[in-house]
Coordinates of C-alpha atoms in Angstrom, one line a residue:
X850 CA -19.2 -17.0 70.9
X851 CA -20.1 -15.8 67.3
X852 CA -23.7 -15.3 66.4
X853 CA -24.9 -15.5 62.8
X854 CA -27.9 -13.5 61.4
X855 CA -29.4 -16.0 59.1
X856 CA -31.6 -13.4 57.4
X857 CA -28.6 -11.2 56.6
X858 CA -26.7 -14.2 55.3
X859 CA -29.6 -15.2 53.0
X860 CA -29.8 -11.6 51.8
X861 CA -26.0 -11.7 51.1
X862 CA -26.4 -14.9 49.0
X863 CA -29.3 -13.4 47.1
X864 CA -27.2 -10.3 46.4
X865 CA -24.2 -12.4 45.3
X866 CA -26.4 -14.5 43.0
X867 CA -27.9 -11.4 41.5
X868 CA -24.4 -10.0 40.9
X869 CA -23.3 -13.2 39.1
X870 CA -26.4 -13.2 36.9
X871 CA -25.8 -9.6 36.0
X872 CA -22.2 -10.3 35.0
X873 CA -23.0 -13.4 33.0
X874 CA -22.7 -13.0 29.2
X875 CA -26.0 -12.1 27.5
X876 CA -27.6 -14.7 25.2
X877 CA -27.1 -14.3 21.4
X878 CA -30.6 -13.1 20.9
X879 CA -30.2 -10.6 23.7
X880 CA -27.1 -9.1 22.2
X881 CA -28.7 -8.8 18.8
X882 CA -31.7 -7.0 20.4
X883 CA -29.5 -4.6 22.4
X884 CA -27.6 -3.7 19.2
X885 CA -30.8 -3.3 17.2
X886 CA -32.3 -1.0 19.9
X887 CA -29.1 1.0 20.0
X888 CA -28.8 1.7 16.3
X889 CA -32.5 1.7 15.4
X890 CA -31.9 -0.6 12.4
X891 CA -30.7 -4.0 11.4
X892 CA -26.9 -4.1 12.0
X893 CA -24.1 -6.3 10.8
X894 CA -20.6 -6.5 12.4
X895 CA -17.4 -8.1 11.4
X896 CA -14.2 -8.3 13.4
X897 CA -10.9 -10.2 13.8
X898 CA -10.4 -12.9 16.4
X899 CA -7.3 -14.6 17.6
X900 CA -7.9 -17.6 19.9
X901 CA -4.2 -18.3 20.5
X902 CA -3.4 -14.7 21.5
X903 CA -1.1 -15.6 24.4
X904 CA 1.5 -17.2 22.1
X905 CA 1.6 -14.1 19.8
X906 CA 3.6 -11.9 22.1
X907 CA 6.5 -10.0 20.7
X908 CA 5.1 -9.6 17.2
X909 CA 4.9 -6.1 15.6
X910 CA 1.5 -4.4 16.0
X911 CA -0.3 -7.7 16.5
X912 CA -3.6 -6.0 17.4
X913 CA -3.8 -4.8 13.8
X914 CA -4.3 -8.3 12.5
X915 CA -2.0 -10.8 10.9
X916 CA -1.2 -14.5 11.5
X917 CA -3.6 -16.4 13.7
X918 CA -6.7 -14.3 13.0
X919 CA -10.1 -15.4 11.6
X920 CA -13.0 -13.1 10.7
X921 CA -16.2 -13.3 12.8
X922 CA -19.6 -12.0 11.8
X923 CA -22.8 -11.0 13.6
X924 CA -26.2 -10.1 12.1
X925 CA -28.9 -8.7 14.3
X926 CA -31.6 -10.0 11.8
X927 CA -30.4 -13.6 12.4
X928 CA -30.3 -13.4 16.2
X929 CA -28.1 -16.5 16.1
X930 CA -25.1 -14.8 17.6
X931 CA -21.6 -14.7 16.1
X932 CA -20.2 -17.1 13.5
X933 CA -16.9 -17.6 11.9
X934 CA -17.0 -16.2 8.3
X935 CA -13.4 -16.7 7.2
X936 CA -11.1 -19.3 8.9
X937 CA -7.8 -18.5 10.5
X938 CA -5.0 -17.1 8.4
X939 CA -2.9 -13.9 8.1
X940 CA -5.8 -11.5 7.8
X941 CA -6.3 -7.8 8.1
X942 CA -9.0 -5.1 8.2
X943 CA -12.4 -6.7 7.5
X944 CA -14.9 -4.3 5.9
X945 CA -18.6 -4.6 4.8
X946 CA -19.7 -3.3 1.4
X947 CA -22.0 -0.2 1.5
X948 CA -25.0 -2.4 0.5
X949 CA -24.3 -4.7 3.4
X950 CA -24.1 -8.0 1.4
X951 CA -20.4 -8.6 1.1
X952 CA -17.3 -8.6 3.3
X953 CA -14.0 -7.3 2.0
X954 CA -10.7 -8.1 3.7
X955 CA -6.9 -8.4 3.0
X956 CA -4.8 -11.5 3.6
X957 CA -1.3 -12.6 3.0
X958 CA -0.8 -15.9 1.2
X959 CA 2.3 -17.2 -0.6
X960 CA 4.1 -14.0 0.6
X961 CA 1.7 -11.7 -1.3
X962 CA -0.9 -9.3 0.2
X963 CA -4.2 -9.7 -1.6
X964 CA -7.7 -8.3 -1.3
X965 CA -10.6 -10.7 -1.0
X966 CA -14.4 -10.6 -1.1
X967 CA -16.9 -13.1 0.2
X968 CA -20.7 -12.9 0.4
X969 CA -22.3 -12.4 3.8
X970 CA -23.5 -16.1 3.8
X971 CA -19.9 -17.3 3.3
X972 CA -20.3 -18.1 -0.4
X973 CA -18.8 -16.8 -3.6
X974 CA -15.3 -16.1 -2.3
X975 CA -13.0 -14.3 -4.8
X976 CA -9.7 -12.4 -5.0
X977 CA -10.0 -8.8 -6.0
X978 CA -6.2 -8.3 -6.6
X979 CA -3.0 -7.5 -4.8
X980 CA -2.9 -4.7 -2.2
X981 CA -4.6 -3.7 1.1
X982 CA -8.3 -2.7 1.2
X983 CA -8.6 0.5 3.1
X984 CA -12.2 1.6 2.9
X985 CA -15.5 0.8 1.0
X986 CA -17.5 3.6 -0.5
X987 CA -20.7 4.0 -2.6
X988 CA -21.0 6.8 -5.1
X989 CA -24.2 8.6 -4.1
X990 CA -24.8 9.7 -7.7
X991 CA -24.5 6.3 -9.4
X992 CA -24.8 3.8 -6.6
X993 CA -21.6 2.0 -7.7
X994 CA -19.6 0.5 -4.9
X995 CA -15.9 1.2 -4.8
X996 CA -12.9 -0.1 -2.7
X997 CA -10.0 2.3 -1.9
X998 CA -6.7 0.5 -1.5
X999 CA -3.0 0.9 -1.0
X1000 CA -0.1 -1.4 -2.0
X1001 CA 0.9 -2.4 1.5
X1002 CA -0.7 -2.9 4.8
X1003 CA 1.0 -0.2 6.9
X1004 CA 2.6 2.3 4.6
X1005 CA 1.7 3.5 1.2
X1006 CA 2.7 6.3 -1.2
X1007 CA -0.6 6.3 -3.1
X1008 CA -4.2 5.2 -2.9
X1009 CA -6.0 3.5 -5.8
X1010 CA -9.7 2.7 -6.1
X1011 CA -11.7 0.1 -8.1
X1012 CA -15.3 -0.9 -8.5
X1013 CA -16.1 -3.9 -6.3
X1014 CA -17.8 -5.6 -9.3
X1015 CA -15.0 -4.6 -11.7
X1016 CA -11.7 -4.9 -9.7
X1017 CA -9.4 -5.3 -12.8
X1018 CA -9.6 -1.6 -13.6
X1019 CA -7.9 0.7 -11.1
X1020 CA -7.6 4.5 -10.9
X1021 CA -5.2 6.5 -8.8
X1022 CA -6.9 9.0 -6.5
X1023 CA -4.2 10.1 -4.1
X1024 CA -0.3 10.2 -4.0
X1025 CA 0.1 11.2 -0.4
X1026 CA 2.4 9.1 1.8
X1027 CA 0.1 7.6 4.5
X1028 CA -0.4 4.8 6.9
X1029 CA -3.0 2.1 7.2
X1030 CA -5.9 4.2 8.4
X1031 CA -7.7 5.9 5.4
X1032 CA -11.4 6.7 5.4
X1033 CA -13.8 8.8 3.3
X1034 CA -16.7 11.2 3.7
X1035 CA -20.0 10.2 2.2
X1036 CA -19.6 12.5 -0.9
X1037 CA -16.1 11.0 -1.5
X1038 CA -14.4 14.4 -1.7
X1039 CA -12.5 14.2 1.7
X1040 CA -10.4 11.6 3.3
X1041 CA -8.7 11.4 6.7
X1042 CA -5.4 9.6 7.3
X1043 CA -2.0 9.7 9.0
X1044 CA 0.1 11.4 6.5
X1045 CA 2.3 9.7 7.6
X1046 CA 2.0 8.7 11.3
X1047 CA 2.0 10.4 13.7
X1048 CA 0.9 13.4 11.6
X1049 CA -2.9 13.6 10.9
X1050 CA -4.4 15.4 7.9
X1051 CA -7.5 15.8 5.8
X1052 CA -6.9 15.1 2.1
X1053 CA -9.0 16.9 -0.5
X1054 CA -9.2 14.2 -3.1
X1055 CA -10.3 16.7 -5.8
X1056 CA -7.0 18.6 -5.5
X1057 CA -4.6 16.2 -3.7
X1058 CA -3.9 18.8 -1.1
X1059 CA -3.4 17.9 2.6
X1060 CA -4.8 20.3 5.3
X1061 CA -3.7 19.4 8.8
X1062 CA -6.0 21.9 10.4
X1063 CA -4.1 21.9 13.7
X1064 CA -4.9 18.2 14.2
X1065 CA -3.0 16.7 17.1
X1066 CA -0.4 13.9 16.4
X1067 CA -1.9 10.5 17.0
X1068 CA -3.1 7.3 15.4
X1069 CA -6.2 5.3 14.5
X1070 CA -7.5 8.3 12.5
X1071 CA -11.0 8.0 11.0
X1072 CA -13.4 10.3 9.2
X1073 CA -17.2 10.4 9.9
X1074 CA -19.1 8.5 7.2
X1075 CA -21.5 11.4 6.5
X1076 CA -20.7 14.9 5.1
X1077 CA -20.0 16.6 8.4
X1078 CA -16.2 16.1 7.8
X1079 CA -15.7 15.3 11.5
X1080 CA -12.4 13.5 12.2
X1081 CA -11.3 11.5 15.2
X1082 CA -7.7 11.0 16.3
X1083 CA -6.7 8.6 19.0
X1084 CA -4.7 10.1 21.9
X1085 CA -1.5 8.7 23.3
X1086 CA -3.3 7.3 26.3
X1087 CA -5.6 5.2 24.1
X1088 CA -8.6 5.8 26.3
X1089 CA -10.1 8.7 24.3
X1090 CA -10.2 10.3 20.9
X1091 CA -10.0 14.0 20.0
X1092 CA -13.0 14.8 17.8
X1093 CA -12.6 17.7 15.3
X1094 CA -15.6 19.4 13.8
X1095 CA -15.8 21.2 10.5
X1096 CA -15.9 24.6 12.3
X1097 CA -12.4 23.9 13.7
X1098 CA -13.5 23.2 17.3
X1099 CA -12.4 20.0 19.0
X1100 CA -13.2 18.0 22.1
X1101 CA -11.9 14.9 23.8
X1102 CA -14.3 12.0 23.8
X1103 CA -13.7 9.2 26.4
X1104 CA -14.0 5.7 25.0
X1105 CA -13.7 3.5 28.1
X1106 CA -17.1 1.6 28.5
X1107 CA -18.2 1.5 32.1
X1108 CA -18.5 -2.3 32.0
X1109 CA -15.0 -2.9 30.5
X1110 CA -13.4 -6.0 32.1
X1111 CA -10.0 -5.4 33.8
X1112 CA -6.8 -6.9 32.4
X1113 CA -5.6 -10.2 33.8
X1114 CA -2.6 -8.5 35.3
X1115 CA -4.8 -5.7 36.8
X1116 CA -5.8 -2.3 35.5
X1117 CA -8.2 -1.2 32.8
X1118 CA -5.7 -1.1 29.9
X1119 CA -6.9 0.9 26.9
X1120 CA -9.1 0.5 23.8
X1121 CA -8.0 0.1 20.2
X1122 CA -9.1 1.0 16.7
X1123 CA -12.0 3.3 17.4
X1124 CA -13.8 3.2 14.0
X1125 CA -16.9 5.0 12.9
X1126 CA -19.8 2.7 12.0
X1127 CA -21.4 3.3 8.6
X1128 CA -23.9 5.5 10.6
X1129 CA -22.1 8.5 12.0
X1130 CA -23.9 8.3 15.4
X1131 CA -22.0 5.2 16.3
X1132 CA -18.4 4.1 17.0
X1133 CA -16.9 0.7 17.6
X1134 CA -13.8 -0.1 19.8
X1135 CA -12.0 -3.1 21.2
X1136 CA -10.7 -3.4 24.7
X1137 CA -9.2 -3.7 27.1
X1138 CA -5.7 -4.2 25.7
X1139 CA -2.3 -3.2 27.0
X1140 CA -0.6 -0.6 25.0
X1141 CA 0.3 -2.8 22.1
X1142 CA 0.9 -5.7 24.5
X1143 CA -0.7 -9.1 24.9
X1144 CA -3.9 -9.6 26.8
X1145 CA -7.5 -9.9 25.5
X1146 CA -10.2 -7.6 24.1
X1147 CA -13.9 -7.5 23.5
X1148 CA -15.9 -5.6 20.9
X1149 CA -18.0 -2.7 22.2
X1150 CA -20.4 -0.5 20.1
X1151 CA -21.0 3.0 21.4
X1152 CA -23.6 5.7 20.5
X1153 CA -22.6 9.4 20.5
X1154 CA -24.6 11.9 22.5
X1155 CA -26.5 14.4 20.3
X1156 CA -23.7 17.0 20.6
X1157 CA -21.0 14.4 19.8
X1158 CA -19.1 15.5 22.9
X1159 CA -19.4 12.0 24.5
X1160 CA -20.5 8.4 24.1
X1161 CA -23.9 8.2 25.7
X1162 CA -24.6 4.5 25.5
X1163 CA -22.6 1.2 25.1
X1164 CA -23.4 -2.3 24.0
X1165 CA -20.9 -5.1 24.6
X1166 CA -20.9 -7.2 21.5
X1167 CA -18.5 -10.0 22.6
X1168 CA -17.4 -11.4 25.9
X1169 CA -14.7 -14.1 26.0
X1170 CA -11.0 -14.7 26.6
X1171 CA -9.9 -14.2 23.0
X1172 CA -8.4 -11.2 21.2
X1173 CA -11.4 -9.6 19.4
X1174 CA -10.4 -6.5 17.5
X1175 CA -10.6 -4.4 14.3
X1176 CA -14.3 -4.4 14.0
X1177 CA -16.4 -2.7 11.3
X1178 CA -20.1 -2.0 11.8
X1179 CA -22.7 -1.6 9.0
X1180 CA -26.1 -0.1 9.9
X1181 CA -28.9 -0.6 7.4
X1182 CA -29.8 2.9 6.2
X1183 CA -33.2 1.8 4.8
X1184 CA -34.6 0.1 7.9
X1185 CA -34.6 2.6 10.7
X1186 CA -38.3 2.9 11.2
X1187 CA -38.2 0.8 14.4
X1188 CA -36.3 3.4 16.3
X1189 CA -38.5 5.3 18.8
X1190 CA -37.6 8.8 19.9
X1191 CA -39.1 10.1 23.2
X1192 CA -39.3 13.6 24.5
X1193 CA -40.5 17.0 23.4
X1194 CA -39.8 18.1 19.9
X1195 CA -38.7 21.6 19.4
X1196 CA -37.1 23.7 16.7
X1197 CA -33.4 24.3 17.1
X1198 CA -32.1 27.9 17.0
X1199 CA -31.0 29.0 13.5
X1200 CA -27.3 29.8 13.7
X1201 CA -26.0 32.2 11.0
X1202 CA -22.4 32.0 9.9
X1203 CA -19.9 34.5 11.3
X1204 CA -16.9 36.3 9.7
X1205 CA -13.8 35.2 11.5
X1206 CA -10.9 36.9 9.7
X1207 CA -9.6 38.6 6.5
X1208 CA -6.0 37.7 5.6
X1209 CA -4.2 39.4 2.7
X1210 CA -2.8 36.9 0.1
X1211 CA -1.0 39.7 -1.8
X1212 CA -1.6 43.4 -2.4
X1213 CA -5.0 42.9 -4.2
X1214 CA -6.3 39.6 -2.9
X1215 CA -7.9 38.7 0.5
X1216 CA -9.1 35.4 1.9
X1217 CA -12.1 35.9 4.3
X1218 CA -12.7 32.9 6.6
X1219 CA -16.2 32.1 7.9
X1220 CA -17.2 29.9 10.9
X1221 CA -18.9 27.3 8.7
X1222 CA -19.3 26.3 5.0
X1223 CA -21.1 29.1 3.2
X1224 CA -22.6 30.1 -0.2
X1225 CA -21.4 33.2 -1.8
X1226 CA -23.5 33.6 -4.9
X1227 CA -25.0 36.8 -3.6
X1228 CA -22.0 37.9 -1.6
X1229 CA -20.6 41.4 -1.9
X1230 CA -17.2 42.6 -0.4
X1231 CA -16.5 46.3 -0.3
X1232 CA -13.6 48.5 0.8
X1233 CA -13.9 51.6 3.0
X1234 CA -14.0 53.7 -0.2
X1235 CA -17.1 51.8 -1.3
X1236 CA -15.3 50.0 -4.1
X1237 CA -16.4 46.4 -4.5
X1238 CA -14.3 43.4 -5.2
X1239 CA -14.1 42.7 -8.9
X1240 CA -13.8 38.9 -8.4
X1241 CA -15.3 36.6 -5.7
X1242 CA -14.9 32.9 -5.2
X1243 CA -15.3 30.1 -2.6
X1244 CA -12.3 28.0 -1.6
X1245 CA -12.4 24.2 -1.6
X1246 CA -13.5 23.9 2.0
X1247 CA -16.3 26.4 1.4
X1248 CA -15.3 28.3 4.6
X1249 CA -13.1 30.8 2.7
X1250 CA -14.3 33.7 0.5
X1251 CA -11.7 34.9 -2.0
X1252 CA -12.0 38.6 -2.9
X1253 CA -9.9 40.4 -5.5
X1254 CA -9.8 44.2 -6.0
X1255 CA -8.8 46.4 -9.0
X1256 CA -6.6 48.7 -6.9
X1257 CA -3.9 47.8 -4.4
X1258 CA -5.0 47.6 -0.8
X1259 CA -3.9 50.1 1.8
X1260 CA -1.6 49.2 4.7
X1261 CA -4.6 49.3 7.1
X1262 CA -8.1 48.7 5.7
X1263 CA -11.4 47.3 6.8
X1264 CA -13.7 45.3 4.5
X1265 CA -17.5 44.9 4.7
X1266 CA -19.1 41.6 3.7
X1267 CA -22.8 41.1 2.9
X1268 CA -25.0 38.6 1.1
X1269 CA -23.4 35.5 2.6
X1270 CA -25.5 32.5 3.7
X1271 CA -24.8 29.1 5.1
X1272 CA -25.6 25.8 3.4
X1273 CA -28.8 25.0 5.4
X1274 CA -32.3 24.5 4.0
X1275 CA -33.6 27.2 4.3
X1276 CA -30.3 29.1 4.5
X1277 CA -29.3 31.3 7.4
X1278 CA -28.0 34.7 6.3
X1279 CA -24.9 36.3 7.9
X1280 CA -25.5 39.8 9.1
X1281 CA -23.3 42.5 7.4
X1282 CA -19.9 42.0 8.9
X1283 CA -16.7 44.0 9.0
X1284 CA -13.1 42.6 9.3
X1285 CA -9.8 44.4 9.3
X1286 CA -7.3 43.0 6.8
X1287 CA -4.4 41.2 8.5
X1288 CA -1.1 41.0 6.7
X1289 CA 1.0 38.0 7.7
X1290 CA 4.3 38.8 9.5
X1291 CA 6.0 36.3 7.2
X1292 CA 6.7 36.4 4.4
X1293 CA 6.8 40.2 4.2
X1294 CA 6.7 40.3 0.4
X1295 CA 4.1 38.1 -1.3
X1296 CA 4.7 39.3 -4.9
X1297 CA 5.4 36.5 -7.2
X1298 CA 5.1 33.8 -4.5
X1299 CA 4.4 30.4 -6.0
X1300 CA 4.9 28.2 -2.9
X1301 CA 4.6 28.8 0.9
X1302 CA 5.1 26.3 3.7
X1303 CA 5.5 27.5 7.3
X1304 CA 4.7 24.4 9.5
X1305 CA 2.2 21.6 9.7
X1306 CA 0.1 23.5 12.3
X1307 CA -0.4 26.6 10.0
X1308 CA -2.8 26.9 7.2
X1309 CA -0.3 27.6 4.4
X1310 CA -2.3 29.4 1.8
X1311 CA -1.2 31.0 -1.4
X1312 CA -3.0 32.1 -4.6
X1313 CA -2.9 29.8 -7.7
X1314 CA -3.1 31.8 -10.9
X1315 CA -4.2 28.7 -12.9
X1316 CA -7.1 27.9 -10.6
X1317 CA -7.9 31.5 -9.8
X1318 CA -8.3 30.4 -6.2
X1319 CA -6.3 30.2 -3.0
X1320 CA -4.9 26.8 -2.3
X1321 CA -3.4 25.1 0.8
X1322 CA 0.2 23.9 0.3
X1323 CA 1.7 21.0 2.2
X1324 CA 4.8 18.8 2.5
X1325 CA 4.6 15.0 2.2
X1326 CA 7.3 13.0 3.9
X1327 CA 8.7 9.6 3.1
X1328 CA 8.7 6.7 5.6
X1329 CA 11.4 8.3 7.8
X1330 CA 10.5 12.0 7.6
X1331 CA 8.0 13.3 10.1
X1332 CA 6.6 16.4 11.8
X1333 CA 7.2 17.1 15.5
X1334 CA 4.6 18.4 17.9
X1335 CA 5.2 22.0 16.9
X1336 CA 4.6 21.1 13.2
X1337 CA 8.2 21.5 12.2
X1338 CA 9.5 19.2 9.5
X1339 CA 12.0 16.6 10.9
X1340 CA 13.9 14.9 8.0
X1341 CA 15.3 12.2 10.3
X1342 CA 17.3 10.8 7.5
X1343 CA 14.4 10.9 5.1
X1344 CA 13.0 13.7 2.8
X1345 CA 10.0 15.9 2.2
X1346 CA 8.5 16.8 -1.1
X1347 CA 5.7 19.4 -2.0
X1348 CA 2.3 17.8 -2.2
X1349 CA 0.8 16.9 -5.6
X1350 CA 0.4 19.9 -7.9
X1351 CA 2.7 22.2 -5.9
X1352 CA 5.9 21.1 -7.7
X1353 CA 4.3 21.8 -11.0
X1354 CA 3.3 25.2 -9.8
X1355 CA 6.9 26.0 -8.7
X1356 CA 8.3 24.8 -12.0
X1357 CA 5.8 26.8 -14.0
X1358 CA 6.9 30.0 -12.2
X1359 CA 10.5 29.3 -12.8
X1360 CA 10.0 28.6 -16.5
X1361 CA 7.9 31.8 -16.8
X1362 CA 10.3 34.1 -15.1
X1363 CA 13.6 32.2 -15.7
X1364 CA 14.6 33.0 -12.2
X1365 CA 13.7 32.0 -8.6
X1366 CA 14.7 32.7 -5.0
X1367 CA 13.7 30.9 -1.8
X1368 CA 14.0 31.3 2.0
X1369 CA 14.6 28.3 4.3
X1370 CA 15.4 27.9 8.0
X1371 CA 17.4 24.8 8.9
X1372 CA 18.2 23.7 12.4
X1373 CA 20.8 21.0 12.1
X1374 CA 21.0 18.2 14.7
X1375 CA 24.6 17.4 13.7
X1376 CA 27.1 19.5 11.8
X1377 CA 28.8 16.4 10.5
X1378 CA 26.2 15.1 8.1
X1379 CA 28.2 12.8 5.7
X1380 CA 27.9 9.6 7.8
X1381 CA 25.6 7.1 6.1
X1382 CA 25.5 9.4 3.0
X1383 CA 28.4 7.8 1.1
X1384 CA 30.6 10.6 2.3
X1385 CA 28.8 13.0 0.1
X1386 CA 27.6 16.4 1.3
X1387 CA 24.1 16.4 2.7
X1388 CA 21.4 17.6 0.3
X1389 CA 19.1 20.1 2.0
X1390 CA 17.1 21.5 -0.9
X1391 CA 17.4 20.3 -4.5
X1392 CA 15.8 20.2 -7.9
X1393 CA 17.7 17.5 -9.6
X1394 CA 17.7 14.4 -11.8
X1395 CA 20.0 12.4 -9.5
X1396 CA 23.3 12.8 -7.6
X1397 CA 25.8 14.6 -9.7
X1398 CA 23.2 15.8 -12.2
X1399 CA 21.6 18.5 -10.2
X1400 CA 20.0 21.5 -11.7
X1401 CA 20.0 23.2 -8.3
X1402 CA 21.4 22.0 -5.0
X1403 CA 21.8 23.4 -1.5
X1404 CA 24.4 21.2 0.2
X1405 CA 25.9 21.0 3.7
X1406 CA 29.4 19.8 4.1

């Protein structure tokens, strides 16, 4: 005979009911309130939604947008919940203008990819021109809003920009071969991108140079929207990003919200398109999705911990059976007064910059690297003899101090550096520091060197006579060429070319001296390289005007 404890049964029913209520989707007003409390300001979110996701299996990168997607919008000030802003079509990458009043997106109609703009209330739709809108940006000096764009959705050999209110006039800002993820720092001087995928780099838009800074290979690369120059790269597991700080340090940040629903076929899947909000404290993701497979996804908004080593809080923005993805979050920068901070307020320790290394560029020039961006107006660099550098400068990243001396440097010598401060207000002064000069093992002779590239994991620095500064040199690959995990250049049937400005520097040296030499290490995957090359010898290095009209060729038969 089985006995039943009615009290325990009632308690079980109460617990079950409480669990069901906790799992139920929050009301629209509740979601808006949660987002508002998280960000501390009025917040707007746009994202892509595909209601017929199950029939889209087998398409290429369908989670990036395309046919069957509409644009959804949510405004915490309205507290009405989500609404459809743009009806279903072949749509990509919705963005919000820096002022928050307009939505920019890309869509294919009549076989052409065009950029569109619509007001937040759905009115005043207009076409901005052909191409793919990559990122919105407002000039902090003028307040003018710009759109950065490429010619195609996934791959592009250049980036143009135009004023949102004057789209007819474009200007080219970058000629690096990259993929669809391109984002800017607040000052507009740096951009992060896959250059091209899976190789990640930071582009200095003032010089066109690419610095890979030992970034890991990955995808969904984005730059923080402030001037911290932090970059996130999505790992192969798609459940975390590696976050790189300006000082060169990195850490893995897990992006799996604790309340993430499981996939229909079991498991937690992964998240997709982790994108910084317009406020650097927040990042938005979609999940769970299979690794580029069909299932569903919801939008989640996370807030970084103070040290940016983890996501401290999450808010679930959507909860349905659709594919919600590719979100962009705008946080009103002028209405953050409602955010309350609790706890003791104390003064953080002042951290002064440190001198990390001194590397010889040639027999008279040295590049001293610091732990953070510095000011060098009062800097002084002296040799053991007491002789001071005759010329000082700061490199483009502000972490490098260039020092030039009147007399050649000894084989072993230690430099003393004083007068260096960081960029804080008030500035922190670096204590007098010493560093022994390191001479690179390769190349052994730096005299007359006009171009140097070792691998994508190495800071390839040479001195540019025209600029009077050290510069970082890089290689840019076409759609087939790539770098492997060790940073070696893999032609893979494609080709690499020196980054913008480097080719001109090489040619200038050749014209000036009427001579040149080079060193190259080639590891061939196949000694028979004529297949698919019209039975012509394989070109390894060339300076030419076309096949059969070469000025210089290195060929393999």
